[in-house]
Short mmCIF file of C-alpha atoms in Angstrom, two decimals:
data_model
loop_
_atom_site.label_atom_id
_atom_site.label_comp_id
_atom_site.label_asym_id
_atom_site.label_seq_id
_atom_site.Cartn_x
_atom_site.Cartn_y
_atom_site.Cartn_z
CA UNK Y 1 0.01 -0.14 -0.03
CA UNK Y 2 1.20 3.33 -0.90
CA UNK Y 3 1.87 6.09 1.40
CA UNK Y 4 -0.78 8.35 -0.02
CA UNK Y 5 -3.24 5.65 0.53
CA UNK Y 6 -2.18 4.87 4.14
CA UNK Y 7 -2.17 8.46 4.91
CA UNK Y 8 -5.76 8.79 3.19
CA UNK Y 9 -7.19 5.89 5.22
CA UNK Y 10 -5.53 7.34 8.31
CA UNK Y 11 -7.21 10.76 7.93
CA UNK Y 12 -10.27 9.16 7.18
CA UNK Y 13 -10.19 7.27 10.36
CA UNK Y 14 -9.26 10.22 12.42
CA UNK Y 15 -12.19 12.21 10.81
CA UNK Y 16 -14.74 9.46 11.36
CA UNK Y 17 -13.63 8.70 14.92
CA UNK Y 18 -13.78 12.77 15.55
CA UNK Y 19 -17.34 12.76 13.85
CA UNK Y 20 -18.39 9.84 15.87
CA UNK Y 21 -17.29 11.55 18.91
CA UNK Y 22 -19.19 14.78 18.08
CA UNK Y 23 -22.34 12.59 17.19
CA UNK Y 24 -22.20 10.92 20.71
CA UNK Y 25 -22.25 14.49 22.42
CA UNK Y 26 -24.90 15.55 20.29
CA UNK Y 27 -26.93 12.52 20.88
CA UNK Y 28 -26.06 13.12 24.74
CA UNK Y 29 -27.32 16.77 24.34
CA UNK Y 30 -30.44 15.94 22.32
CA UNK Y 31 -31.42 13.39 25.07
CA UNK Y 32 -30.67 16.11 27.97
CA UNK Y 33 -33.17 18.46 25.95
CA UNK Y 34 -35.61 15.73 25.39
CA UNK Y 35 -35.50 15.04 29.13
CA UNK Y 36 -35.78 18.93 30.00
CA UNK Y 37 -38.88 19.40 27.23
CA UNK Y 38 -40.64 16.37 28.97
CA UNK Y 39 -40.27 17.59 32.43
CA UNK Y 40 -41.50 21.20 31.09
CA UNK Y 41 -44.28 19.53 29.31
CA UNK Y 42 -45.25 17.66 32.63
CA UNK Y 43 -45.23 20.96 34.63
CA UNK Y 44 -47.30 22.52 31.93
CA UNK Y 45 -49.86 19.62 32.21
CA UNK Y 46 -49.64 20.15 36.07
CA UNK Y 47 -50.25 23.63 35.66
CA UNK Y 48 -53.36 23.24 33.50
CA UNK Y 49 -54.89 20.84 35.78
CA UNK Y 50 -54.35 23.33 38.71
CA UNK Y 51 -55.72 26.09 36.54
CA UNK Y 52 -58.78 23.87 35.58
CA UNK Y 53 -59.27 23.24 39.53
CA UNK Y 54 -59.15 27.08 40.26
CA UNK Y 55 -61.57 27.86 37.71
CA UNK Y 56 -63.84 25.29 39.18
CA UNK Y 57 -63.35 26.67 42.54
CA UNK Y 58 -63.85 30.15 41.36
CA UNK Y 59 -67.18 29.30 39.58
CA UNK Y 60 -68.46 27.50 42.97
CA UNK Y 61 -67.29 30.95 44.88
CA UNK Y 62 -69.09 32.99 42.43
CA UNK Y 63 -72.34 31.02 42.46
CA UNK Y 64 -72.15 31.18 46.51
CA UNK Y 65 -71.51 34.82 46.34
CA UNK Y 66 -74.25 35.38 43.91
CA UNK Y 67 -76.63 33.37 46.33
CA UNK Y 68 -75.61 35.36 49.32
CA UNK Y 69 -76.04 38.48 47.65
CA UNK Y 70 -79.59 37.58 46.44
CA UNK Y 71 -80.46 36.40 50.15
CA UNK Y 72 -78.87 39.74 51.44
CA UNK Y 73 -81.05 41.74 49.22
CA UNK Y 74 -83.96 39.89 50.17
CA UNK Y 75 -83.48 40.18 53.93
CA UNK Y 76 -82.30 43.78 53.84
CA UNK Y 77 -85.91 45.16 53.56
CA UNK Y 78 -87.15 42.84 56.49
CA UNK Y 79 -84.27 44.01 58.55
CA UNK Y 80 -85.10 47.52 57.87
CA UNK Y 81 -88.69 47.01 58.63
CA UNK Y 82 -87.75 45.42 61.98
CA UNK Y 83 -85.38 48.60 62.88
CA UNK Y 84 -88.42 50.93 61.99
CA UNK Y 85 -90.79 48.97 64.39
CA UNK Y 86 -88.02 48.78 67.23
CA UNK Y 87 -87.26 52.47 66.95
CA UNK Y 88 -91.16 53.10 67.02
CA UNK Y 89 -91.55 51.11 70.08
CA UNK Y 90 -88.19 52.15 71.67
CA UNK Y 91 -89.71 55.66 72.26
CA UNK Y 92 -91.06 56.26 75.54
CA UNK Y 93 -94.94 55.91 75.55
CA UNK Y 94 -97.01 58.06 77.82
CA UNK Y 95 -99.23 55.62 79.76
CA UNK Y 96 -102.75 56.94 80.13
CA UNK Y 97 -104.17 53.88 81.54
CA UNK Y 98 -104.31 52.75 85.05
CA UNK Y 99 -102.35 50.07 87.25
CA UNK Y 100 -104.31 47.36 85.92
CA UNK Y 101 -102.71 48.19 82.19
CA UNK Y 102 -99.07 48.14 83.81
CA UNK Y 103 -98.40 44.27 83.34
CA UNK Y 104 -99.49 44.06 79.77
CA UNK Y 105 -97.34 46.84 79.34
CA UNK Y 106 -94.44 45.16 80.71
CA UNK Y 107 -95.16 42.06 78.77
CA UNK Y 108 -95.11 44.24 75.76
CA UNK Y 109 -91.98 45.78 76.44
CA UNK Y 110 -90.36 42.23 77.10
CA UNK Y 111 -91.83 40.95 73.61
CA UNK Y 112 -90.27 43.96 72.10
CA UNK Y 113 -86.83 43.59 73.81
CA UNK Y 114 -86.72 39.79 72.68
CA UNK Y 115 -87.49 40.53 69.24
CA UNK Y 116 -84.83 43.09 69.27
CA UNK Y 117 -82.38 40.69 70.41
CA UNK Y 118 -83.53 38.13 67.88
CA UNK Y 119 -83.02 40.91 65.09
CA UNK Y 120 -79.74 41.87 66.52
CA UNK Y 121 -78.58 38.14 66.36
CA UNK Y 122 -79.60 37.80 62.62
CA UNK Y 123 -77.99 41.09 61.85
CA UNK Y 124 -74.71 40.21 63.54
CA UNK Y 125 -74.88 36.77 61.58
CA UNK Y 126 -75.55 38.65 58.18
CA UNK Y 127 -72.44 40.74 59.44
CA UNK Y 128 -70.22 38.03 60.12
CA UNK Y 129 -71.12 36.38 56.94
CA UNK Y 130 -70.42 39.44 54.71
CA UNK Y 131 -67.22 39.77 56.52
CA UNK Y 132 -66.30 36.23 55.82
CA UNK Y 133 -67.09 36.77 52.22
CA UNK Y 134 -65.20 39.77 52.22
CA UNK Y 135 -62.06 37.96 53.56
CA UNK Y 136 -62.63 35.19 51.02
CA UNK Y 137 -62.80 37.50 48.05
CA UNK Y 138 -59.75 39.24 49.28
CA UNK Y 139 -57.57 36.21 49.72
CA UNK Y 140 -55.42 35.43 46.96
CA UNK Y 141 -56.07 32.14 45.14
CA UNK Y 142 -53.56 29.39 46.47
CA UNK Y 143 -51.17 28.15 43.78
CA UNK Y 144 -49.82 24.63 44.59
CA UNK Y 145 -46.11 24.22 44.10
CA UNK Y 146 -44.77 22.33 40.89
#
């Protein structure tokens, strides 16, 4: 075999060896990139599931909020009417009757006080519920860690 042929074969082997090395490195890089792409795709799927869950929960909160606003709008006139009646009864009444009317008047005052206590209890429940809704609406939606 001639020197030129030997040299050509040796150069070809060196080039082939170097190309094989570079291809092996590229294959490793491609495999690493594929792994990273798979991880990102998994994270995106997870985030999509989280978004779906948050959307579902938000729909539930909106339905509850709408129902609560409707109930509050329905109860507000009743509470106002109770307040008006209680205010009318809270004013001192000049008794024109005799002592025989006093027990009935006391009974009436007790009934009014009881009704007033019930109205205050209801209003405090409505107020607490509104406060809870306000805090829920102001709280940021929880986001689970990836």
